[in-house]
Amino acid sequence: MPHRYFTTEISDGTAVLRGEDAHHLTRVMRAKLGEKVILCDGKAVEYTATITGFGDELVEFSVEPGYPSAAEPSVEVTLLAGYPKQDKLEQIIRHGVELGCAHVIPFFSRYCVAAPKKEEQKNVRYNRIAFEAAKQCGRGVLPDVALPLPNFGAVCRTFDQYDLVLFCYECGGAPLRELLAQTPAPEGRPLKIALVTGAEGGFAAEEAAAAAAAGAKTVGLGPRILRCETAPLAVLSAVMTLTGNLE
Amino acid sequence: MPHRYFTTEISDGTAVLRGEDAHHLTRVMRAKLGEKVILCDGKAVEYTATITGFGDELVEFSVEPGYPSAAEPSVEVTLLAGYPKQDKLEQIIRHGVELGCAHVIPFFSRYCVAAPKKEEQKNVRYNRIAFEAAKQCGRGVLPDVALPLPNFGAVCRTFDQYDLVLFCYECGGAPLRELLAQTPAPEGRPLKIALVTGAEGGFAAEEAAAAAAAGAKTVGLGPRILRCETAPLAVLSAVMTLTGNLE
């Protein structure tokens, strides 16, 4: 399989790759003129590209007409994850990107144990992790990681953007397949789904009530208590399975 | 929710808890006579138990009649996981137990990067991780971790034990929901499913052929390449979703 790189500089049958990726292709992969790679514009369009020149920390290509990436799911899933301790958010981002999520939005809530600290700096690292995971697993879209929302009220105020908001609550709720079956697919664009999962401390009853009041559907994930780093991946896998995107 | 402990010493309305768990209940939880806990026999039967006495590193209980654990899935899933590097097997065990698997069997195969080393010693640790995860997530059965199988031939020779063997191959296969739908439920016992996933290096074409020859069904997990620690959890979540055990 040819190597894949993301670049936004694609137009009129030519493309340019810069920075670390250009360095990687030139120095690490020792690519030659005429070699082919896959370029991806990060918006689910891919191009077969032939190397036509090497410059100062850049590589030039001629590209064939673009084609839609086969790796993108038919649903646009945003993972709203309660901010966990240690490096668990990195795990959630890495695996979430592989499993096809489009956006990750961490948030702080009542029983969150982690406290906000140098979040701008961490966000750069989180987006780098998403970028590397997207490249490695063959995504056609670059999933982004937002700066954390400061409280659960801010989370609830985003719910209007989605066709379906699934609030994963350890006290149980409706089966995921029923909630998905009840949500009609919109015309001409992918179904936008938000998955809301808690941090180690879980959610306060008031937060669960606020989520429901803001339009979220409370979903049950079975009788076993899932860890805060397992729940997002389980529900994401389940959504992808039930929408035919994990086959 | 009362605390949960596993013990096999339950009979005639009484039970005994020993060792570390007895120490935990006595010293850490500072339990008193008359307090209630949930005892589980590790075979999916649970008991409401009342503390009747404390001994030398043991706790005694009177127990009410047992009831079936609500936490156990209706399918018996064995995770056959290619032995990964670093602490990834620990992650697979921990999350696999939460997601309801019954057994974990690591194995070495052609392109495995990890090499067998002190496996008896590691196995004790792996089973301890499974035990802790089972307690924490509320399982009624204690999933076990086997010593690793030395090669893929040994893996294939176990396939006869299962009703359905799903071989997860990055080169794709049939959709999981079709393979599950084609497999009739046996009478009087849970469906036994094996999930076979590779280590970092994936599988050799001969191994894929050997798996198919031994009766495995090759399953596709979508167009994105999943890491060796993500694939088992994705396919396990998918199986649990499709069999109604993640709701």
PDB file of C-alpha atoms in Angstrom, chain A:
ATOM      1  CA  MET A   1       0.000   0.000   0.000  1.00  0.00           C
ATOM      2  CA  PRO A   2       1.527   3.395  -0.902  1.00  0.00           C
ATOM      3  CA  HIS A   3       2.186   5.806   1.945  1.00  0.00           C
ATOM      4  CA  ARG A   4      -0.440   8.400   2.791  1.00  0.00           C
ATOM      5  CA  TYR A   5       0.035  12.049   3.630  1.00  0.00           C
ATOM      6  CA  PHE A   6      -2.330  14.884   4.387  1.00  0.00           C
ATOM      7  CA  THR A   7      -1.906  18.220   2.596  1.00  0.00           C
ATOM      8  CA  THR A   8      -4.236  21.095   1.809  1.00  0.00           C
ATOM      9  CA  GLU A   9      -2.037  22.341  -1.050  1.00  0.00           C
ATOM     10  CA  ILE A  10      -3.694  20.481  -3.915  1.00  0.00           C
ATOM     11  CA  SER A  11      -4.906  22.341  -7.032  1.00  0.00           C
ATOM     12  CA  ASP A  12      -4.909  22.122 -10.835  1.00  0.00           C
ATOM     13  CA  GLY A  13      -3.335  18.698 -10.990  1.00  0.00           C
ATOM     14  CA  THR A  14      -0.389  19.545  -8.735  1.00  0.00           C
ATOM     15  CA  ALA A  15       0.264  19.327  -5.022  1.00  0.00           C
ATOM     16  CA  VAL A  16       2.881  20.261  -2.443  1.00  0.00           C
ATOM     17  CA  LEU A  17       3.795  18.562   0.824  1.00  0.00           C
ATOM     18  CA  ARG A  18       5.803  20.535   3.403  1.00  0.00           C
ATOM     19  CA  GLY A  19       7.270  20.287   6.870  1.00  0.00           C
ATOM     20  CA  GLU A  20       7.773  17.079   8.802  1.00  0.00           C
ATOM     21  CA  ASP A  21       5.912  14.928   6.296  1.00  0.00           C
ATOM     22  CA  ALA A  22       8.068  16.221   3.406  1.00  0.00           C
ATOM     23  CA  HIS A  23      11.119  15.470   5.523  1.00  0.00           C
ATOM     24  CA  HIS A  24       9.792  11.971   6.287  1.00  0.00           C
ATOM     25  CA  LEU A  25       9.104  11.194   2.632  1.00  0.00           C
ATOM     26  CA  THR A  26      12.469  12.553   1.463  1.00  0.00           C
ATOM     27  CA  ARG A  27      14.880  11.531   4.198  1.00  0.00           C
ATOM     28  CA  VAL A  28      13.258   8.590   5.961  1.00  0.00           C
ATOM     29  CA  MET A  29      11.466   6.934   3.047  1.00  0.00           C
ATOM     30  CA  ARG A  30      14.187   8.072   0.578  1.00  0.00           C
ATOM     31  CA  ALA A  31      11.504   8.567  -2.073  1.00  0.00           C
ATOM     32  CA  LYS A  32      12.591   9.027  -5.704  1.00  0.00           C
ATOM     33  CA  LEU A  33      11.187  11.086  -8.582  1.00  0.00           C
ATOM     34  CA  GLY A  34       8.296   9.245 -10.194  1.00  0.00           C
ATOM     35  CA  GLU A  35       7.278   7.373  -7.017  1.00  0.00           C
ATOM     36  CA  LYS A  36       3.616   7.361  -6.100  1.00  0.00           C
ATOM     37  CA  VAL A  37       1.985   8.215  -2.794  1.00  0.00           C
ATOM     38  CA  ILE A  38      -1.600   8.850  -1.712  1.00  0.00           C
ATOM     39  CA  LEU A  39      -2.358  12.445  -0.802  1.00  0.00           C
ATOM     40  CA  CYS A  40      -5.451  13.272   1.183  1.00  0.00           C
ATOM     41  CA  ASP A  41      -6.932  16.755   1.538  1.00  0.00           C
ATOM     42  CA  GLY A  42      -8.353  15.958   4.976  1.00  0.00           C
ATOM     43  CA  LYS A  43     -11.867  16.455   3.623  1.00  0.00           C
ATOM     44  CA  ALA A  44     -12.383  12.867   2.490  1.00  0.00           C
ATOM     45  CA  VAL A  45     -10.920  13.341  -1.012  1.00  0.00           C
ATOM     46  CA  GLU A  46      -7.817  11.355  -1.928  1.00  0.00           C
ATOM     47  CA  TYR A  47      -5.411  11.667  -4.826  1.00  0.00           C
ATOM     48  CA  THR A  48      -2.879   9.333  -6.389  1.00  0.00           C
ATOM     49  CA  ALA A  49       0.181  11.575  -6.611  1.00  0.00           C
ATOM     50  CA  THR A  50       3.489  11.164  -8.473  1.00  0.00           C
ATOM     51  CA  ILE A  51       6.612  12.881  -7.156  1.00  0.00           C
ATOM     52  CA  THR A  52       7.820  15.497  -9.665  1.00  0.00           C
ATOM     53  CA  GLY A  53      10.362  17.405  -7.596  1.00  0.00           C
ATOM     54  CA  PHE A  54      12.097  17.931  -4.270  1.00  0.00           C
ATOM     55  CA  GLY A  55      12.695  21.401  -2.841  1.00  0.00           C
ATOM     56  CA  ASP A  56      13.846  22.896   0.425  1.00  0.00           C
ATOM     57  CA  GLU A  57      11.774  20.872   2.933  1.00  0.00           C
ATOM     58  CA  LEU A  58       9.046  20.350   0.353  1.00  0.00           C
ATOM     59  CA  VAL A  59       8.000  17.722  -2.165  1.00  0.00           C
ATOM     60  CA  GLU A  60       6.084  18.481  -5.382  1.00  0.00           C
ATOM     61  CA  PHE A  61       3.647  16.156  -7.113  1.00  0.00           C
ATOM     62  CA  SER A  62       1.433  15.815 -10.123  1.00  0.00           C
ATOM     63  CA  VAL A  63      -1.936  14.440  -9.057  1.00  0.00           C
ATOM     64  CA  GLU A  64      -4.634  12.467 -10.819  1.00  0.00           C
ATOM     65  CA  PRO A  65      -8.291  13.440 -10.349  1.00  0.00           C
ATOM     66  CA  GLY A  66      -9.405  13.007  -6.732  1.00  0.00           C
ATOM     67  CA  TYR A  67     -11.752  10.299  -5.520  1.00  0.00           C
ATOM     68  CA  PRO A  68     -13.761  10.034  -2.311  1.00  0.00           C
ATOM     69  CA  SER A  69     -11.970   8.329   0.555  1.00  0.00           C
ATOM     70  CA  ALA A  70     -13.343   4.842   1.166  1.00  0.00           C
ATOM     71  CA  ALA A  71     -12.371   4.983   4.835  1.00  0.00           C
ATOM     72  CA  GLU A  72     -14.910   7.517   6.039  1.00  0.00           C
ATOM     73  CA  PRO A  73     -18.020   6.334   7.838  1.00  0.00           C
ATOM     74  CA  SER A  74     -21.487   7.369   6.672  1.00  0.00           C
ATOM     75  CA  VAL A  75     -22.190   9.050  10.023  1.00  0.00           C
ATOM     76  CA  GLU A  76     -20.445  12.054  11.558  1.00  0.00           C
ATOM     77  CA  VAL A  77     -19.739  11.171  15.169  1.00  0.00           C
ATOM     78  CA  THR A  78     -18.545  13.641  17.782  1.00  0.00           C
ATOM     79  CA  LEU A  79     -17.111  12.149  20.943  1.00  0.00           C
ATOM     80  CA  LEU A  80     -17.822  14.369  23.952  1.00  0.00           C
ATOM     81  CA  ALA A  81     -15.639  12.788  26.619  1.00  0.00           C
ATOM     82  CA  GLY A  82     -15.424  13.682  30.298  1.00  0.00           C
ATOM     83  CA  TYR A  83     -11.807  14.674  30.940  1.00  0.00           C
ATOM     84  CA  PRO A  84     -10.076  11.626  32.454  1.00  0.00           C
ATOM     85  CA  LYS A  85      -6.912  11.335  34.511  1.00  0.00           C
ATOM     86  CA  GLN A  86      -3.429  10.325  33.336  1.00  0.00           C
ATOM     87  CA  ASP A  87      -3.032   9.604  29.613  1.00  0.00           C
ATOM     88  CA  LYS A  88      -6.504   8.160  29.139  1.00  0.00           C
ATOM     89  CA  LEU A  89      -7.658  11.039  26.932  1.00  0.00           C
ATOM     90  CA  GLU A  90      -4.813  10.179  24.555  1.00  0.00           C
ATOM     91  CA  GLN A  91      -6.065   6.584  24.397  1.00  0.00           C
ATOM     92  CA  ILE A  92      -9.613   7.782  23.744  1.00  0.00           C
ATOM     93  CA  ILE A  93      -8.420  10.084  20.936  1.00  0.00           C
ATOM     94  CA  ARG A  94      -6.164   7.481  19.323  1.00  0.00           C
ATOM     95  CA  HIS A  95      -8.707   4.673  19.363  1.00  0.00           C
ATOM     96  CA  GLY A  96     -11.623   7.020  18.646  1.00  0.00           C
ATOM     97  CA  VAL A  97      -9.947   8.207  15.452  1.00  0.00           C
ATOM     98  CA  GLU A  98      -9.334   4.610  14.343  1.00  0.00           C
ATOM     99  CA  LEU A  99     -12.960   3.767  15.034  1.00  0.00           C
ATOM    100  CA  GLY A 100     -14.082   6.612  12.807  1.00  0.00           C
ATOM    101  CA  CYS A 101     -15.069   9.566  14.988  1.00  0.00           C
ATOM    102  CA  ALA A 102     -14.994  13.003  13.349  1.00  0.00           C
ATOM    103  CA  HIS A 103     -14.439  15.242  16.371  1.00  0.00           C
ATOM    104  CA  VAL A 104     -13.362  14.858  19.984  1.00  0.00           C
ATOM    105  CA  ILE A 105     -14.495  17.411  22.562  1.00  0.00           C
ATOM    106  CA  PRO A 106     -13.269  16.853  26.125  1.00  0.00           C
ATOM    107  CA  PHE A 107     -15.169  18.518  28.952  1.00  0.00           C
ATOM    108  CA  PHE A 108     -15.032  19.073  32.681  1.00  0.00           C
ATOM    109  CA  SER A 109     -18.045  18.191  34.783  1.00  0.00           C
ATOM    110  CA  ARG A 110     -19.094  18.026  38.415  1.00  0.00           C
ATOM    111  CA  TYR A 111     -17.378  14.784  39.393  1.00  0.00           C
ATOM    112  CA  CYS A 112     -14.366  15.118  37.084  1.00  0.00           C
ATOM    113  CA  VAL A 113     -11.203  14.312  38.982  1.00  0.00           C
ATOM    114  CA  ALA A 114      -8.831  15.938  36.458  1.00  0.00           C
ATOM    115  CA  ALA A 115      -8.451  19.723  36.686  1.00  0.00           C
ATOM    116  CA  PRO A 116      -7.778  22.054  33.720  1.00  0.00           C
ATOM    117  CA  LYS A 117      -4.059  22.801  33.367  1.00  0.00           C
ATOM    118  CA  LYS A 118      -2.088  24.102  30.354  1.00  0.00           C
ATOM    119  CA  GLU A 119      -4.925  23.058  28.095  1.00  0.00           C
ATOM    120  CA  GLU A 120      -3.746  25.068  25.035  1.00  0.00           C
ATOM    121  CA  GLN A 121      -0.426  23.271  25.179  1.00  0.00           C
ATOM    122  CA  LYS A 122      -2.021  19.871  25.691  1.00  0.00           C
ATOM    123  CA  ASN A 123      -4.463  20.550  22.847  1.00  0.00           C
ATOM    124  CA  VAL A 124      -1.580  20.841  20.373  1.00  0.00           C
ATOM    125  CA  ARG A 125      -0.387  17.423  21.505  1.00  0.00           C
ATOM    126  CA  TYR A 126      -3.887  15.938  21.362  1.00  0.00           C
ATOM    127  CA  ASN A 127      -4.360  17.133  17.781  1.00  0.00           C
ATOM    128  CA  ARG A 128      -0.982  15.696  16.855  1.00  0.00           C
ATOM    129  CA  ILE A 129      -2.115  12.329  18.253  1.00  0.00           C
ATOM    130  CA  ALA A 130      -5.341  12.551  16.222  1.00  0.00           C
ATOM    131  CA  PHE A 131      -3.328  13.445  13.110  1.00  0.00           C
ATOM    132  CA  GLU A 132      -0.918  10.527  13.530  1.00  0.00           C
ATOM    133  CA  ALA A 133      -3.760   8.092  14.224  1.00  0.00           C
ATOM    134  CA  ALA A 134      -5.662   9.347  11.151  1.00  0.00           C
ATOM    135  CA  LYS A 135      -2.603   8.827   8.946  1.00  0.00           C
ATOM    136  CA  GLN A 136      -1.870   5.388  10.359  1.00  0.00           C
ATOM    137  CA  CYS A 137      -5.360   3.958  10.139  1.00  0.00           C
ATOM    138  CA  GLY A 138      -6.011   5.420   6.684  1.00  0.00           C
ATOM    139  CA  ARG A 139      -8.629   8.077   7.429  1.00  0.00           C
ATOM    140  CA  GLY A 140      -9.689  10.524   4.706  1.00  0.00           C
ATOM    141  CA  VAL A 141     -10.713  13.217   7.170  1.00  0.00           C
ATOM    142  CA  LEU A 142      -8.560  14.716   9.870  1.00  0.00           C
ATOM    143  CA  PRO A 143     -10.495  14.467  13.136  1.00  0.00           C
ATOM    144  CA  ASP A 144      -9.960  17.439  15.413  1.00  0.00           C
ATOM    145  CA  VAL A 145      -9.714  17.702  19.175  1.00  0.00           C
ATOM    146  CA  ALA A 146     -11.328  20.811  20.666  1.00  0.00           C
ATOM    147  CA  LEU A 147     -10.204  22.671  23.758  1.00  0.00           C
ATOM    148  CA  PRO A 148     -12.105  21.287  26.729  1.00  0.00           C
ATOM    149  CA  LEU A 149     -15.494  22.744  27.613  1.00  0.00           C
ATOM    150  CA  PRO A 150     -15.371  24.150  31.158  1.00  0.00           C
ATOM    151  CA  ASN A 151     -18.547  22.577  32.541  1.00  0.00           C
ATOM    152  CA  PHE A 152     -21.494  20.369  31.702  1.00  0.00           C
ATOM    153  CA  GLY A 153     -23.754  23.331  30.962  1.00  0.00           C
ATOM    154  CA  ALA A 154     -21.459  24.226  28.063  1.00  0.00           C
ATOM    155  CA  VAL A 155     -21.733  20.612  26.849  1.00  0.00           C
ATOM    156  CA  CYS A 156     -25.532  20.727  26.849  1.00  0.00           C
ATOM    157  CA  ARG A 157     -25.531  23.996  24.878  1.00  0.00           C
ATOM    158  CA  THR A 158     -23.837  22.197  21.948  1.00  0.00           C
ATOM    159  CA  PHE A 159     -26.596  19.569  21.634  1.00  0.00           C
ATOM    160  CA  ASP A 160     -28.620  21.568  19.076  1.00  0.00           C
ATOM    161  CA  GLN A 161     -25.909  20.921  16.470  1.00  0.00           C
ATOM    162  CA  TYR A 162     -26.593  17.198  16.328  1.00  0.00           C
ATOM    163  CA  ASP A 163     -29.354  14.992  14.946  1.00  0.00           C
ATOM    164  CA  LEU A 164     -28.952  12.598  17.870  1.00  0.00           C
ATOM    165  CA  VAL A 165     -27.206  13.051  21.211  1.00  0.00           C
ATOM    166  CA  LEU A 166     -26.533   9.834  23.119  1.00  0.00           C
ATOM    167  CA  PHE A 167     -25.858  10.355  26.804  1.00  0.00           C
ATOM    168  CA  CYS A 168     -24.127   7.253  28.206  1.00  0.00           C
ATOM    169  CA  TYR A 169     -25.184   6.878  31.802  1.00  0.00           C
ATOM    170  CA  GLU A 170     -24.265   4.083  34.138  1.00  0.00           C
ATOM    171  CA  CYS A 171     -27.773   4.114  35.558  1.00  0.00           C
ATOM    172  CA  GLY A 172     -28.980   2.786  32.208  1.00  0.00           C
ATOM    173  CA  GLY A 173     -31.286   3.978  29.466  1.00  0.00           C
ATOM    174  CA  ALA A 174     -32.758   2.868  26.162  1.00  0.00           C
ATOM    175  CA  PRO A 175     -30.946   0.403  23.860  1.00  0.00           C
ATOM    176  CA  LEU A 176     -28.703   2.137  21.337  1.00  0.00           C
ATOM    177  CA  ARG A 177     -30.207   0.255  18.396  1.00  0.00           C
ATOM    178  CA  GLU A 178     -33.683   1.558  19.244  1.00  0.00           C
ATOM    179  CA  LEU A 179     -32.487   5.145  19.524  1.00  0.00           C
ATOM    180  CA  LEU A 180     -30.625   4.882  16.211  1.00  0.00           C
ATOM    181  CA  ALA A 181     -33.605   3.258  14.491  1.00  0.00           C
ATOM    182  CA  GLN A 182     -35.852   6.083  15.682  1.00  0.00           C
ATOM    183  CA  THR A 183     -33.603   8.783  14.190  1.00  0.00           C
ATOM    184  CA  PRO A 184     -34.345   9.492  10.526  1.00  0.00           C
ATOM    185  CA  ALA A 185     -31.362  10.048   8.224  1.00  0.00           C
ATOM    186  CA  PRO A 186     -31.237  13.650   7.005  1.00  0.00           C
ATOM    187  CA  GLU A 187     -31.289  14.327   3.264  1.00  0.00           C
ATOM    188  CA  GLY A 188     -28.044  15.105   1.528  1.00  0.00           C
ATOM    189  CA  ARG A 189     -25.688  14.977   4.499  1.00  0.00           C
ATOM    190  CA  PRO A 190     -24.436  12.432   7.039  1.00  0.00           C
ATOM    191  CA  LEU A 191     -26.326  11.870  10.274  1.00  0.00           C
ATOM    192  CA  LYS A 192     -24.636  13.902  13.020  1.00  0.00           C
ATOM    193  CA  ILE A 193     -24.373  11.948  16.265  1.00  0.00           C
ATOM    194  CA  ALA A 194     -22.874  13.089  19.564  1.00  0.00           C
ATOM    195  CA  LEU A 195     -21.718  10.525  22.125  1.00  0.00           C
ATOM    196  CA  VAL A 196     -21.426  11.867  25.670  1.00  0.00           C
ATOM    197  CA  THR A 197     -19.435   9.797  28.162  1.00  0.00           C
ATOM    198  CA  GLY A 198     -18.273  10.642  31.654  1.00  0.00           C
ATOM    199  CA  ALA A 199     -14.903  10.824  33.387  1.00  0.00           C
ATOM    200  CA  GLU A 200     -13.940   8.529  36.297  1.00  0.00           C
ATOM    201  CA  GLY A 201     -16.416  10.126  38.688  1.00  0.00           C
ATOM    202  CA  GLY A 202     -19.399   9.694  36.362  1.00  0.00           C
ATOM    203  CA  PHE A 203     -22.223  12.182  36.134  1.00  0.00           C
ATOM    204  CA  ALA A 204     -24.268  13.909  38.820  1.00  0.00           C
ATOM    205  CA  ALA A 205     -28.014  13.217  38.695  1.00  0.00           C
ATOM    206  CA  GLU A 206     -28.534  16.928  37.874  1.00  0.00           C
ATOM    207  CA  GLU A 207     -26.196  16.592  34.916  1.00  0.00           C
ATOM    208  CA  ALA A 208     -28.157  13.605  33.627  1.00  0.00           C
ATOM    209  CA  ALA A 209     -31.359  15.631  34.028  1.00  0.00           C
ATOM    210  CA  ALA A 210     -29.784  18.639  32.279  1.00  0.00           C
ATOM    211  CA  ALA A 211     -28.648  16.436  29.383  1.00  0.00           C
ATOM    212  CA  ALA A 212     -32.150  15.023  28.960  1.00  0.00           C
ATOM    213  CA  ALA A 213     -33.676  18.505  29.170  1.00  0.00           C
ATOM    214  CA  ALA A 214     -31.284  19.669  26.439  1.00  0.00           C
ATOM    215  CA  GLY A 215     -32.492  16.896  24.140  1.00  0.00           C
ATOM    216  CA  ALA A 216     -30.037  14.058  24.783  1.00  0.00           C
ATOM    217  CA  LYS A 217     -31.261  10.464  24.768  1.00  0.00           C
ATOM    218  CA  THR A 218     -29.999   8.445  27.717  1.00  0.00           C
ATOM    219  CA  VAL A 219     -28.482   5.225  26.494  1.00  0.00           C
ATOM    220  CA  GLY A 220     -27.623   2.066  28.417  1.00  0.00           C
ATOM    221  CA  LEU A 221     -24.443   0.138  27.667  1.00  0.00           C
ATOM    222  CA  GLY A 222     -25.312  -3.073  29.439  1.00  0.00           C
ATOM    223  CA  PRO A 223     -25.115  -4.275  33.022  1.00  0.00           C
ATOM    224  CA  ARG A 224     -21.340  -4.070  33.376  1.00  0.00           C
ATOM    225  CA  ILE A 225     -19.761  -0.815  34.547  1.00  0.00           C
ATOM    226  CA  LEU A 226     -17.385   0.372  31.818  1.00  0.00           C
ATOM    227  CA  ARG A 227     -14.315   2.440  32.641  1.00  0.00           C
ATOM    228  CA  CYS A 228     -14.208   6.006  31.397  1.00  0.00           C
ATOM    229  CA  GLU A 229     -11.692   5.056  28.697  1.00  0.00           C
ATOM    230  CA  THR A 230     -13.646   1.969  27.626  1.00  0.00           C
ATOM    231  CA  ALA A 231     -17.135   3.476  27.365  1.00  0.00           C
ATOM    232  CA  PRO A 232     -16.414   5.904  24.470  1.00  0.00           C
ATOM    233  CA  LEU A 233     -14.806   3.150  22.410  1.00  0.00           C
ATOM    234  CA  ALA A 234     -17.564   0.646  23.188  1.00  0.00           C
ATOM    235  CA  VAL A 235     -20.368   3.022  22.248  1.00  0.00           C
ATOM    236  CA  LEU A 236     -18.456   4.261  19.189  1.00  0.00           C
ATOM    237  CA  SER A 237     -17.915   0.658  18.053  1.00  0.00           C
ATOM    238  CA  ALA A 238     -21.590  -0.043  18.690  1.00  0.00           C
ATOM    239  CA  VAL A 239     -22.730   2.998  16.667  1.00  0.00           C
ATOM    240  CA  MET A 240     -20.402   2.084  13.802  1.00  0.00           C
ATOM    241  CA  THR A 241     -21.616  -1.535  13.916  1.00  0.00           C
ATOM    242  CA  LEU A 242     -25.286  -0.596  13.885  1.00  0.00           C
ATOM    243  CA  THR A 243     -24.823   1.909  11.025  1.00  0.00           C
ATOM    244  CA  GLY A 244     -22.871  -0.613   8.916  1.00  0.00           C
ATOM    245  CA  ASN A 245     -19.553   1.231   9.260  1.00  0.00           C
ATOM    246  CA  LEU A 246     -17.556  -1.520  10.935  1.00  0.00           C
ATOM    247  CA  GLU A 247     -17.707  -4.086   8.141  1.00  0.00           C
TER     248      GLU A 247
END
